[in-house]
Amino acid sequence: MEEIESIFAHRIPTFQYPRTPRMLPSCPTDGQAEILIKDSIPRSFIVGIAVGNEKIAERIYAILVMYHIQHISIFIAPDVITTQWSSMIKDGHMPDEIAYGWPE
């Protein structure tokens, strides 16, 4: 867990800019940070999937249904596919999210 927490540190050795006080606490200090996971992520840790548009949300929904995975929340967040995304989170602004409804 210490390795994961390190990407949220005020300063990190691989990124020249320190974390700003306004930055969203849920976002890593370096927007290009990556975490490699061995094997898989337990499903109980997955609280939702964010995508950029409704077309992708429909595809994700179809994949989840195909694998009999039910009711993982899907959110459409158009801001995440814009060039302003990085600046938004550094300035403390949450992206707009629209819940994609699961048809019953």
PDB file of N, CA and C in Angstrom:
ATOM      1  N   MET A   1       0.817  -1.190   0.000  1.00  0.00           N
ATOM      2  CA  MET A   1       0.000   0.000   0.000  1.00  0.00           C
ATOM      3  C   MET A   1       0.865   1.260   0.000  1.00  0.00           C
ATOM      4  N   GLU A   2       2.043   1.163   0.593  1.00  0.00           N
ATOM      5  CA  GLU A   2       2.936   2.322   0.662  1.00  0.00           C
ATOM      6  C   GLU A   2       3.297   2.831  -0.736  1.00  0.00           C
ATOM      7  N   GLU A   3       3.489   1.910  -1.685  1.00  0.00           N
ATOM      8  CA  GLU A   3       3.824   2.307  -3.045  1.00  0.00           C
ATOM      9  C   GLU A   3       2.689   3.102  -3.680  1.00  0.00           C
ATOM     10  N   ILE A   4       1.464   2.671  -3.458  1.00  0.00           N
ATOM     11  CA  ILE A   4       0.321   3.394  -4.015  1.00  0.00           C
ATOM     12  C   ILE A   4       0.208   4.773  -3.385  1.00  0.00           C
ATOM     13  N   GLU A   5       0.339   4.855  -2.080  1.00  0.00           N
ATOM     14  CA  GLU A   5       0.236   6.143  -1.392  1.00  0.00           C
ATOM     15  C   GLU A   5       1.317   7.115  -1.839  1.00  0.00           C
ATOM     16  N   SER A   6       2.474   6.604  -2.263  1.00  0.00           N
ATOM     17  CA  SER A   6       3.582   7.479  -2.653  1.00  0.00           C
ATOM     18  C   SER A   6       3.257   8.330  -3.879  1.00  0.00           C
ATOM     19  N   ILE A   7       2.332   7.908  -4.741  1.00  0.00           N
ATOM     20  CA  ILE A   7       2.015   8.716  -5.921  1.00  0.00           C
ATOM     21  C   ILE A   7       1.171   9.946  -5.579  1.00  0.00           C
ATOM     22  N   PHE A   8       0.726  10.023  -4.321  1.00  0.00           N
ATOM     23  CA  PHE A   8      -0.046  11.180  -3.859  1.00  0.00           C
ATOM     24  C   PHE A   8       0.788  12.113  -2.980  1.00  0.00           C
ATOM     25  N   ALA A   9       2.086  11.855  -2.884  1.00  0.00           N
ATOM     26  CA  ALA A   9       2.969  12.646  -2.016  1.00  0.00           C
ATOM     27  C   ALA A   9       3.067  14.089  -2.504  1.00  0.00           C
ATOM     28  N   HIS A  10       3.450  14.989  -1.577  1.00  0.00           N
ATOM     29  CA  HIS A  10       3.613  16.402  -1.937  1.00  0.00           C
ATOM     30  C   HIS A  10       4.661  16.550  -3.044  1.00  0.00           C
ATOM     31  N   ARG A  11       5.758  15.846  -2.912  1.00  0.00           N
ATOM     32  CA  ARG A  11       6.812  15.835  -3.938  1.00  0.00           C
ATOM     33  C   ARG A  11       7.136  14.385  -4.273  1.00  0.00           C
ATOM     34  N   ILE A  12       7.340  14.151  -5.556  1.00  0.00           N
ATOM     35  CA  ILE A  12       7.773  12.825  -5.982  1.00  0.00           C
ATOM     36  C   ILE A  12       9.009  12.987  -6.864  1.00  0.00           C
ATOM     37  N   PRO A  13       9.956  12.065  -6.778  1.00  0.00           N
ATOM     38  CA  PRO A  13      11.231  12.236  -7.472  1.00  0.00           C
ATOM     39  C   PRO A  13      11.138  12.255  -8.998  1.00  0.00           C
ATOM     40  N   THR A  14      10.120  11.659  -9.563  1.00  0.00           N
ATOM     41  CA  THR A  14      10.021  11.571 -11.022  1.00  0.00           C
ATOM     42  C   THR A  14       9.222  12.706 -11.654  1.00  0.00           C
ATOM     43  N   PHE A  15       8.780  13.672 -10.848  1.00  0.00           N
ATOM     44  CA  PHE A  15       7.941  14.764 -11.355  1.00  0.00           C
ATOM     45  C   PHE A  15       8.433  16.067 -10.747  1.00  0.00           C
ATOM     46  N   GLN A  16       8.693  17.065 -11.585  1.00  0.00           N
ATOM     47  CA  GLN A  16       9.350  18.280 -11.103  1.00  0.00           C
ATOM     48  C   GLN A  16       8.443  19.238 -10.329  1.00  0.00           C
ATOM     49  N   TYR A  17       7.141  19.111 -10.444  1.00  0.00           N
ATOM     50  CA  TYR A  17       6.234  20.051  -9.781  1.00  0.00           C
ATOM     51  C   TYR A  17       5.643  19.437  -8.509  1.00  0.00           C
ATOM     52  N   PRO A  18       5.648  20.192  -7.404  1.00  0.00           N
ATOM     53  CA  PRO A  18       5.029  19.659  -6.180  1.00  0.00           C
ATOM     54  C   PRO A  18       3.504  19.671  -6.294  1.00  0.00           C
ATOM     55  N   ARG A  19       2.890  18.920  -5.438  1.00  0.00           N
ATOM     56  CA  ARG A  19       1.432  18.862  -5.365  1.00  0.00           C
ATOM     57  C   ARG A  19       0.904  20.213  -4.885  1.00  0.00           C
ATOM     58  N   THR A  20      -0.147  20.716  -5.521  1.00  0.00           N
ATOM     59  CA  THR A  20      -0.737  21.987  -5.101  1.00  0.00           C
ATOM     60  C   THR A  20      -1.798  21.733  -4.030  1.00  0.00           C
ATOM     61  N   PRO A  21      -2.037  22.711  -3.153  1.00  0.00           N
ATOM     62  CA  PRO A  21      -3.058  22.527  -2.109  1.00  0.00           C
ATOM     63  C   PRO A  21      -4.469  22.341  -2.673  1.00  0.00           C
ATOM     64  N   ARG A  22      -4.729  22.856  -3.874  1.00  0.00           N
ATOM     65  CA  ARG A  22      -6.073  22.764  -4.462  1.00  0.00           C
ATOM     66  C   ARG A  22      -6.325  21.434  -5.168  1.00  0.00           C
ATOM     67  N   MET A  23      -5.280  20.678  -5.426  1.00  0.00           N
ATOM     68  CA  MET A  23      -5.416  19.452  -6.210  1.00  0.00           C
ATOM     69  C   MET A  23      -6.365  18.454  -5.544  1.00  0.00           C
ATOM     70  N   LEU A  24      -7.167  17.788  -6.351  1.00  0.00           N
ATOM     71  CA  LEU A  24      -8.097  16.793  -5.821  1.00  0.00           C
ATOM     72  C   LEU A  24      -7.320  15.693  -5.098  1.00  0.00           C
ATOM     73  N   PRO A  25      -7.716  15.344  -3.879  1.00  0.00           N
ATOM     74  CA  PRO A  25      -6.980  14.329  -3.119  1.00  0.00           C
ATOM     75  C   PRO A  25      -7.012  12.947  -3.769  1.00  0.00           C
ATOM     76  N   SER A  26      -7.979  12.696  -4.621  1.00  0.00           N
ATOM     77  CA  SER A  26      -8.095  11.386  -5.262  1.00  0.00           C
ATOM     78  C   SER A  26      -7.233  11.252  -6.516  1.00  0.00           C
ATOM     79  N   CYS A  27      -6.531  12.313  -6.892  1.00  0.00           N
ATOM     80  CA  CYS A  27      -5.713  12.292  -8.105  1.00  0.00           C
ATOM     81  C   CYS A  27      -4.230  12.297  -7.772  1.00  0.00           C
ATOM     82  N   PRO A  28      -3.424  11.509  -8.502  1.00  0.00           N
ATOM     83  CA  PRO A  28      -1.989  11.461  -8.220  1.00  0.00           C
ATOM     84  C   PRO A  28      -1.316  12.795  -8.519  1.00  0.00           C
ATOM     85  N   THR A  29      -0.210  13.055  -7.834  1.00  0.00           N
ATOM     86  CA  THR A  29       0.541  14.293  -8.018  1.00  0.00           C
ATOM     87  C   THR A  29       0.953  14.458  -9.477  1.00  0.00           C
ATOM     88  N   ASP A  30       1.445  13.401 -10.088  1.00  0.00           N
ATOM     89  CA  ASP A  30       1.803  13.407 -11.506  1.00  0.00           C
ATOM     90  C   ASP A  30       0.643  12.782 -12.268  1.00  0.00           C
ATOM     91  N   GLY A  31       0.004  13.566 -13.125  1.00  0.00           N
ATOM     92  CA  GLY A  31      -1.140  13.079 -13.883  1.00  0.00           C
ATOM     93  C   GLY A  31      -0.824  11.907 -14.794  1.00  0.00           C
ATOM     94  N   GLN A  32       0.458  11.647 -15.046  1.00  0.00           N
ATOM     95  CA  GLN A  32       0.864  10.524 -15.887  1.00  0.00           C
ATOM     96  C   GLN A  32       1.202   9.280 -15.067  1.00  0.00           C
ATOM     97  N   ALA A  33       0.945   9.316 -13.768  1.00  0.00           N
ATOM     98  CA  ALA A  33       1.288   8.187 -12.893  1.00  0.00           C
ATOM     99  C   ALA A  33       0.542   6.929 -13.323  1.00  0.00           C
ATOM    100  N   GLU A  34       1.220   5.817 -13.181  1.00  0.00           N
ATOM    101  CA  GLU A  34       0.616   4.525 -13.499  1.00  0.00           C
ATOM    102  C   GLU A  34       0.909   3.548 -12.370  1.00  0.00           C
ATOM    103  N   ILE A  35      -0.006   2.653 -12.163  1.00  0.00           N
ATOM    104  CA  ILE A  35       0.192   1.580 -11.192  1.00  0.00           C
ATOM    105  C   ILE A  35      -0.013   0.272 -11.940  1.00  0.00           C
ATOM    106  N   LEU A  36       0.948  -0.607 -11.828  1.00  0.00           N
ATOM    107  CA  LEU A  36       0.828  -1.916 -12.456  1.00  0.00           C
ATOM    108  C   LEU A  36       0.313  -2.900 -11.416  1.00  0.00           C
ATOM    109  N   ILE A  37      -0.700  -3.646 -11.790  1.00  0.00           N
ATOM    110  CA  ILE A  37      -1.341  -4.596 -10.885  1.00  0.00           C
ATOM    111  C   ILE A  37      -1.022  -6.011 -11.359  1.00  0.00           C
ATOM    112  N   LYS A  38      -0.493  -6.825 -10.467  1.00  0.00           N
ATOM    113  CA  LYS A  38      -0.249  -8.224 -10.812  1.00  0.00           C
ATOM    114  C   LYS A  38      -1.555  -8.998 -10.653  1.00  0.00           C
ATOM    115  N   ASP A  39      -1.853  -9.818 -11.614  1.00  0.00           N
ATOM    116  CA  ASP A  39      -3.053 -10.652 -11.639  1.00  0.00           C
ATOM    117  C   ASP A  39      -4.310  -9.810 -11.843  1.00  0.00           C
ATOM    118  N   SER A  40      -5.061  -9.499 -10.790  1.00  0.00           N
ATOM    119  CA  SER A  40      -6.323  -8.786 -10.990  1.00  0.00           C
ATOM    120  C   SER A  40      -6.651  -7.901  -9.791  1.00  0.00           C
ATOM    121  N   ILE A  41      -7.612  -7.032 -10.002  1.00  0.00           N
ATOM    122  CA  ILE A  41      -8.120  -6.175  -8.935  1.00  0.00           C
ATOM    123  C   ILE A  41      -9.375  -6.845  -8.388  1.00  0.00           C
ATOM    124  N   PRO A  42      -9.460  -7.068  -7.080  1.00  0.00           N
ATOM    125  CA  PRO A  42     -10.684  -7.660  -6.530  1.00  0.00           C
ATOM    126  C   PRO A  42     -11.902  -6.802  -6.899  1.00  0.00           C
ATOM    127  N   ARG A  43     -12.949  -7.440  -7.342  1.00  0.00           N
ATOM    128  CA  ARG A  43     -14.143  -6.725  -7.783  1.00  0.00           C
ATOM    129  C   ARG A  43     -14.696  -5.803  -6.701  1.00  0.00           C
ATOM    130  N   SER A  44     -14.525  -6.164  -5.447  1.00  0.00           N
ATOM    131  CA  SER A  44     -15.038  -5.326  -4.357  1.00  0.00           C
ATOM    132  C   SER A  44     -14.325  -3.976  -4.289  1.00  0.00           C
ATOM    133  N   PHE A  45     -13.163  -3.859  -4.924  1.00  0.00           N
ATOM    134  CA  PHE A  45     -12.420  -2.599  -4.939  1.00  0.00           C
ATOM    135  C   PHE A  45     -12.887  -1.676  -6.062  1.00  0.00           C
ATOM    136  N   ILE A  46     -13.625  -2.211  -7.029  1.00  0.00           N
ATOM    137  CA  ILE A  46     -14.052  -1.417  -8.186  1.00  0.00           C
ATOM    138  C   ILE A  46     -15.381  -0.756  -7.852  1.00  0.00           C
ATOM    139  N   VAL A  47     -15.360   0.554  -7.729  1.00  0.00           N
ATOM    140  CA  VAL A  47     -16.585   1.272  -7.359  1.00  0.00           C
ATOM    141  C   VAL A  47     -17.293   1.855  -8.577  1.00  0.00           C
ATOM    142  N   GLY A  48     -16.628   1.893  -9.714  1.00  0.00           N
ATOM    143  CA  GLY A  48     -17.258   2.414 -10.910  1.00  0.00           C
ATOM    144  C   GLY A  48     -16.272   2.509 -12.054  1.00  0.00           C
ATOM    145  N   ILE A  49     -16.815   2.754 -13.234  1.00  0.00           N
ATOM    146  CA  ILE A  49     -16.016   2.910 -14.442  1.00  0.00           C
ATOM    147  C   ILE A  49     -16.416   4.236 -15.070  1.00  0.00           C
ATOM    148  N   ALA A  50     -15.442   5.107 -15.318  1.00  0.00           N
ATOM    149  CA  ALA A  50     -15.710   6.396 -15.956  1.00  0.00           C
ATOM    150  C   ALA A  50     -15.263   6.338 -17.410  1.00  0.00           C
ATOM    151  N   VAL A  51     -16.119   6.804 -18.289  1.00  0.00           N
ATOM    152  CA  VAL A  51     -15.824   6.838 -19.724  1.00  0.00           C
ATOM    153  C   VAL A  51     -16.138   8.229 -20.260  1.00  0.00           C
ATOM    154  N   GLY A  52     -15.687   8.509 -21.474  1.00  0.00           N
ATOM    155  CA  GLY A  52     -15.841   9.850 -22.024  1.00  0.00           C
ATOM    156  C   GLY A  52     -17.153  10.153 -22.709  1.00  0.00           C
ATOM    157  N   ASN A  53     -17.879   9.112 -23.164  1.00  0.00           N
ATOM    158  CA  ASN A  53     -19.134   9.397 -23.865  1.00  0.00           C
ATOM    159  C   ASN A  53     -20.090   8.203 -23.783  1.00  0.00           C
ATOM    160  N   GLU A  54     -21.314   8.434 -24.232  1.00  0.00           N
ATOM    161  CA  GLU A  54     -22.357   7.410 -24.110  1.00  0.00           C
ATOM    162  C   GLU A  54     -22.072   6.182 -24.980  1.00  0.00           C
ATOM    163  N   LYS A  55     -21.461   6.387 -26.132  1.00  0.00           N
ATOM    164  CA  LYS A  55     -21.152   5.256 -27.014  1.00  0.00           C
ATOM    165  C   LYS A  55     -20.215   4.264 -26.311  1.00  0.00           C
ATOM    166  N   ILE A  56     -19.206   4.788 -25.630  1.00  0.00           N
ATOM    167  CA  ILE A  56     -18.280   3.918 -24.893  1.00  0.00           C
ATOM    168  C   ILE A  56     -18.993   3.297 -23.690  1.00  0.00           C
ATOM    169  N   ALA A  57     -19.870   4.057 -23.031  1.00  0.00           N
ATOM    170  CA  ALA A  57     -20.636   3.518 -21.899  1.00  0.00           C
ATOM    171  C   ALA A  57     -21.463   2.315 -22.349  1.00  0.00           C
ATOM    172  N   GLU A  58     -22.076   2.406 -23.525  1.00  0.00           N
ATOM    173  CA  GLU A  58     -22.860   1.291 -24.055  1.00  0.00           C
ATOM    174  C   GLU A  58     -21.983   0.066 -24.297  1.00  0.00           C
ATOM    175  N   ARG A  59     -20.773   0.290 -24.792  1.00  0.00           N
ATOM    176  CA  ARG A  59     -19.851  -0.830 -25.033  1.00  0.00           C
ATOM    177  C   ARG A  59     -19.422  -1.483 -23.719  1.00  0.00           C
ATOM    178  N   ILE A  60     -19.098  -0.655 -22.737  1.00  0.00           N
ATOM    179  CA  ILE A  60     -18.691  -1.188 -21.435  1.00  0.00           C
ATOM    180  C   ILE A  60     -19.845  -1.974 -20.816  1.00  0.00           C
ATOM    181  N   TYR A  61     -21.048  -1.437 -20.907  1.00  0.00           N
ATOM    182  CA  TYR A  61     -22.228  -2.132 -20.394  1.00  0.00           C
ATOM    183  C   TYR A  61     -22.354  -3.513 -21.053  1.00  0.00           C
ATOM    184  N   ALA A  62     -22.195  -3.565 -22.382  1.00  0.00           N
ATOM    185  CA  ALA A  62     -22.315  -4.837 -23.106  1.00  0.00           C
ATOM    186  C   ALA A  62     -21.246  -5.834 -22.653  1.00  0.00           C
ATOM    187  N   ILE A  63     -20.037  -5.351 -22.424  1.00  0.00           N
ATOM    188  CA  ILE A  63     -18.960  -6.235 -21.951  1.00  0.00           C
ATOM    189  C   ILE A  63     -19.291  -6.783 -20.567  1.00  0.00           C
ATOM    190  N   LEU A  64     -19.759  -5.916 -19.676  1.00  0.00           N
ATOM    191  CA  LEU A  64     -20.106  -6.365 -18.323  1.00  0.00           C
ATOM    192  C   LEU A  64     -21.219  -7.409 -18.359  1.00  0.00           C
ATOM    193  N   VAL A  65     -22.236  -7.178 -19.186  1.00  0.00           N
ATOM    194  CA  VAL A  65     -23.339  -8.137 -19.315  1.00  0.00           C
ATOM    195  C   VAL A  65     -22.821  -9.465 -19.876  1.00  0.00           C
ATOM    196  N   MET A  66     -21.958  -9.395 -20.883  1.00  0.00           N
ATOM    197  CA  MET A  66     -21.425 -10.604 -21.508  1.00  0.00           C
ATOM    198  C   MET A  66     -20.673 -11.475 -20.493  1.00  0.00           C
ATOM    199  N   TYR A  67     -20.001 -10.829 -19.543  1.00  0.00           N
ATOM    200  CA  TYR A  67     -19.257 -11.574 -18.522  1.00  0.00           C
ATOM    201  C   TYR A  67     -20.055 -11.763 -17.225  1.00  0.00           C
ATOM    202  N   HIS A  68     -21.347 -11.492 -17.287  1.00  0.00           N
ATOM    203  CA  HIS A  68     -22.248 -11.669 -16.144  1.00  0.00           C
ATOM    204  C   HIS A  68     -21.798 -10.854 -14.924  1.00  0.00           C
ATOM    205  N   ILE A  69     -21.290  -9.661 -15.176  1.00  0.00           N
ATOM    206  CA  ILE A  69     -20.895  -8.744 -14.105  1.00  0.00           C
ATOM    207  C   ILE A  69     -21.996  -7.697 -14.009  1.00  0.00           C
ATOM    208  N   GLN A  70     -22.667  -7.671 -12.873  1.00  0.00           N
ATOM    209  CA  GLN A  70     -23.819  -6.785 -12.752  1.00  0.00           C
ATOM    210  C   GLN A  70     -23.558  -5.618 -11.820  1.00  0.00           C
ATOM    211  N   HIS A  71     -24.142  -4.537 -12.206  1.00  0.00           N
ATOM    212  CA  HIS A  71     -24.265  -3.344 -11.368  1.00  0.00           C
ATOM    213  C   HIS A  71     -22.962  -2.734 -10.865  1.00  0.00           C
ATOM    214  N   ILE A  72     -21.931  -2.740 -11.694  1.00  0.00           N
ATOM    215  CA  ILE A  72     -20.800  -1.849 -11.454  1.00  0.00           C
ATOM    216  C   ILE A  72     -21.219  -0.536 -12.100  1.00  0.00           C
ATOM    217  N   SER A  73     -21.185   0.523 -11.349  1.00  0.00           N
ATOM    218  CA  SER A  73     -21.637   1.817 -11.861  1.00  0.00           C
ATOM    219  C   SER A  73     -20.769   2.277 -13.030  1.00  0.00           C
ATOM    220  N   ILE A  74     -21.430   2.825 -14.042  1.00  0.00           N
ATOM    221  CA  ILE A  74     -20.743   3.406 -15.195  1.00  0.00           C
ATOM    222  C   ILE A  74     -21.088   4.891 -15.200  1.00  0.00           C
ATOM    223  N   PHE A  75     -20.075   5.715 -15.366  1.00  0.00           N
ATOM    224  CA  PHE A  75     -20.275   7.160 -15.382  1.00  0.00           C
ATOM    225  C   PHE A  75     -19.750   7.738 -16.686  1.00  0.00           C
ATOM    226  N   ILE A  76     -20.520   8.633 -17.267  1.00  0.00           N
ATOM    227  CA  ILE A  76     -20.070   9.355 -18.453  1.00  0.00           C
ATOM    228  C   ILE A  76     -19.497  10.676 -17.952  1.00  0.00           C
ATOM    229  N   ALA A  77     -18.218  10.887 -18.235  1.00  0.00           N
ATOM    230  CA  ALA A  77     -17.509  12.090 -17.779  1.00  0.00           C
ATOM    231  C   ALA A  77     -16.771  12.693 -18.973  1.00  0.00           C
ATOM    232  N   PRO A  78     -17.457  13.504 -19.771  1.00  0.00           N
ATOM    233  CA  PRO A  78     -16.846  14.044 -20.991  1.00  0.00           C
ATOM    234  C   PRO A  78     -15.546  14.817 -20.750  1.00  0.00           C
ATOM    235  N   ASP A  79     -15.397  15.400 -19.573  1.00  0.00           N
ATOM    236  CA  ASP A  79     -14.185  16.180 -19.292  1.00  0.00           C
ATOM    237  C   ASP A  79     -12.917  15.338 -19.336  1.00  0.00           C
ATOM    238  N   VAL A  80     -13.013  14.050 -19.055  1.00  0.00           N
ATOM    239  CA  VAL A  80     -11.799  13.230 -18.965  1.00  0.00           C
ATOM    240  C   VAL A  80     -11.128  13.000 -20.315  1.00  0.00           C
ATOM    241  N   ILE A  81     -11.806  13.314 -21.403  1.00  0.00           N
ATOM    242  CA  ILE A  81     -11.175  13.139 -22.712  1.00  0.00           C
ATOM    243  C   ILE A  81     -10.851  14.478 -23.372  1.00  0.00           C
ATOM    244  N   THR A  82     -10.791  15.542 -22.576  1.00  0.00           N
ATOM    245  CA  THR A  82     -10.414  16.849 -23.110  1.00  0.00           C
ATOM    246  C   THR A  82      -8.982  17.182 -22.710  1.00  0.00           C
ATOM    247  N   THR A  83      -8.426  18.169 -23.374  1.00  0.00           N
ATOM    248  CA  THR A  83      -7.072  18.613 -23.036  1.00  0.00           C
ATOM    249  C   THR A  83      -7.052  19.427 -21.747  1.00  0.00           C
ATOM    250  N   GLN A  84      -8.195  19.844 -21.240  1.00  0.00           N
ATOM    251  CA  GLN A  84      -8.265  20.617 -19.997  1.00  0.00           C
ATOM    252  C   GLN A  84      -8.306  19.739 -18.749  1.00  0.00           C
ATOM    253  N   TRP A  85      -8.424  18.447 -18.914  1.00  0.00           N
ATOM    254  CA  TRP A  85      -8.589  17.522 -17.800  1.00  0.00           C
ATOM    255  C   TRP A  85      -7.513  17.704 -16.741  1.00  0.00           C
ATOM    256  N   SER A  86      -6.263  17.701 -17.135  1.00  0.00           N
ATOM    257  CA  SER A  86      -5.161  17.800 -16.180  1.00  0.00           C
ATOM    258  C   SER A  86      -5.224  19.109 -15.393  1.00  0.00           C
ATOM    259  N   SER A  87      -5.472  20.205 -16.079  1.00  0.00           N
ATOM    260  CA  SER A  87      -5.571  21.508 -15.405  1.00  0.00           C
ATOM    261  C   SER A  87      -6.746  21.543 -14.438  1.00  0.00           C
ATOM    262  N   MET A  88      -7.846  20.919 -14.822  1.00  0.00           N
ATOM    263  CA  MET A  88      -9.036  20.892 -13.959  1.00  0.00           C
ATOM    264  C   MET A  88      -8.730  20.254 -12.609  1.00  0.00           C
ATOM    265  N   ILE A  89      -8.124  19.063 -12.635  1.00  0.00           N
ATOM    266  CA  ILE A  89      -7.897  18.360 -11.372  1.00  0.00           C
ATOM    267  C   ILE A  89      -6.821  19.035 -10.537  1.00  0.00           C
ATOM    268  N   LYS A  90      -5.833  19.639 -11.202  1.00  0.00           N
ATOM    269  CA  LYS A  90      -4.794  20.370 -10.459  1.00  0.00           C
ATOM    270  C   LYS A  90      -5.386  21.587  -9.763  1.00  0.00           C
ATOM    271  N   ASP A  91      -6.452  22.137 -10.350  1.00  0.00           N
ATOM    272  CA  ASP A  91      -7.100  23.311  -9.774  1.00  0.00           C
ATOM    273  C   ASP A  91      -8.235  22.936  -8.821  1.00  0.00           C
ATOM    274  N   GLY A  92      -8.440  21.635  -8.591  1.00  0.00           N
ATOM    275  CA  GLY A  92      -9.430  21.188  -7.618  1.00  0.00           C
ATOM    276  C   GLY A  92     -10.844  21.040  -8.136  1.00  0.00           C
ATOM    277  N   HIS A  93     -11.028  21.036  -9.451  1.00  0.00           N
ATOM    278  CA  HIS A  93     -12.373  20.912 -10.019  1.00  0.00           C
ATOM    279  C   HIS A  93     -12.687  19.460 -10.355  1.00  0.00           C
ATOM    280  N   MET A  94     -13.792  18.975  -9.825  1.00  0.00           N
ATOM    281  CA  MET A  94     -14.267  17.625 -10.147  1.00  0.00           C
ATOM    282  C   MET A  94     -14.880  17.647 -11.546  1.00  0.00           C
ATOM    283  N   PRO A  95     -14.690  16.579 -12.316  1.00  0.00           N
ATOM    284  CA  PRO A  95     -15.346  16.526 -13.626  1.00  0.00           C
ATOM    285  C   PRO A  95     -16.848  16.310 -13.455  1.00  0.00           C
ATOM    286  N   ASP A  96     -17.604  16.773 -14.421  1.00  0.00           N
ATOM    287  CA  ASP A  96     -19.035  16.468 -14.426  1.00  0.00           C
ATOM    288  C   ASP A  96     -19.190  14.989 -14.745  1.00  0.00           C
ATOM    289  N   GLU A  97     -20.033  14.324 -13.985  1.00  0.00           N
ATOM    290  CA  GLU A  97     -20.286  12.898 -14.203  1.00  0.00           C
ATOM    291  C   GLU A  97     -21.782  12.666 -14.314  1.00  0.00           C
ATOM    292  N   ILE A  98     -22.157  11.871 -15.291  1.00  0.00           N
ATOM    293  CA  ILE A  98     -23.555  11.497 -15.477  1.00  0.00           C
ATOM    294  C   ILE A  98     -23.627   9.983 -15.314  1.00  0.00           C
ATOM    295  N   ALA A  99     -24.452   9.520 -14.400  1.00  0.00           N
ATOM    296  CA  ALA A  99     -24.593   8.074 -14.198  1.00  0.00           C
ATOM    297  C   ALA A  99     -25.261   7.464 -15.421  1.00  0.00           C
ATOM    298  N   TYR A 100     -24.653   6.413 -15.948  1.00  0.00           N
ATOM    299  CA  TYR A 100     -25.241   5.666 -17.055  1.00  0.00           C
ATOM    300  C   TYR A 100     -26.131   4.599 -16.435  1.00  0.00           C
ATOM    301  N   GLY A 101     -27.415   4.656 -16.721  1.00  0.00           N
ATOM    302  CA  GLY A 101     -28.362   3.734 -16.099  1.00  0.00           C
ATOM    303  C   GLY A 101     -28.293   2.332 -16.666  1.00  0.00           C
ATOM    304  N   TRP A 102     -28.345   1.357 -15.782  1.00  0.00           N
ATOM    305  CA  TRP A 102     -28.415  -0.044 -16.190  1.00  0.00           C
ATOM    306  C   TRP A 102     -29.857  -0.353 -16.567  1.00  0.00           C
ATOM    307  N   PRO A 103     -30.114  -0.712 -17.833  1.00  0.00           N
ATOM    308  CA  PRO A 103     -31.479  -1.128 -18.191  1.00  0.00           C
ATOM    309  C   PRO A 103     -31.855  -2.383 -17.406  1.00  0.00           C
ATOM    310  N   GLU A 104     -33.056  -2.457 -16.974  1.00  0.00           N
ATOM    311  CA  GLU A 104     -33.510  -3.639 -16.202  1.00  0.00           C
ATOM    312  C   GLU A 104     -34.127  -4.653 -17.121  1.00  0.00           C
TER     313      GLU A 104
END
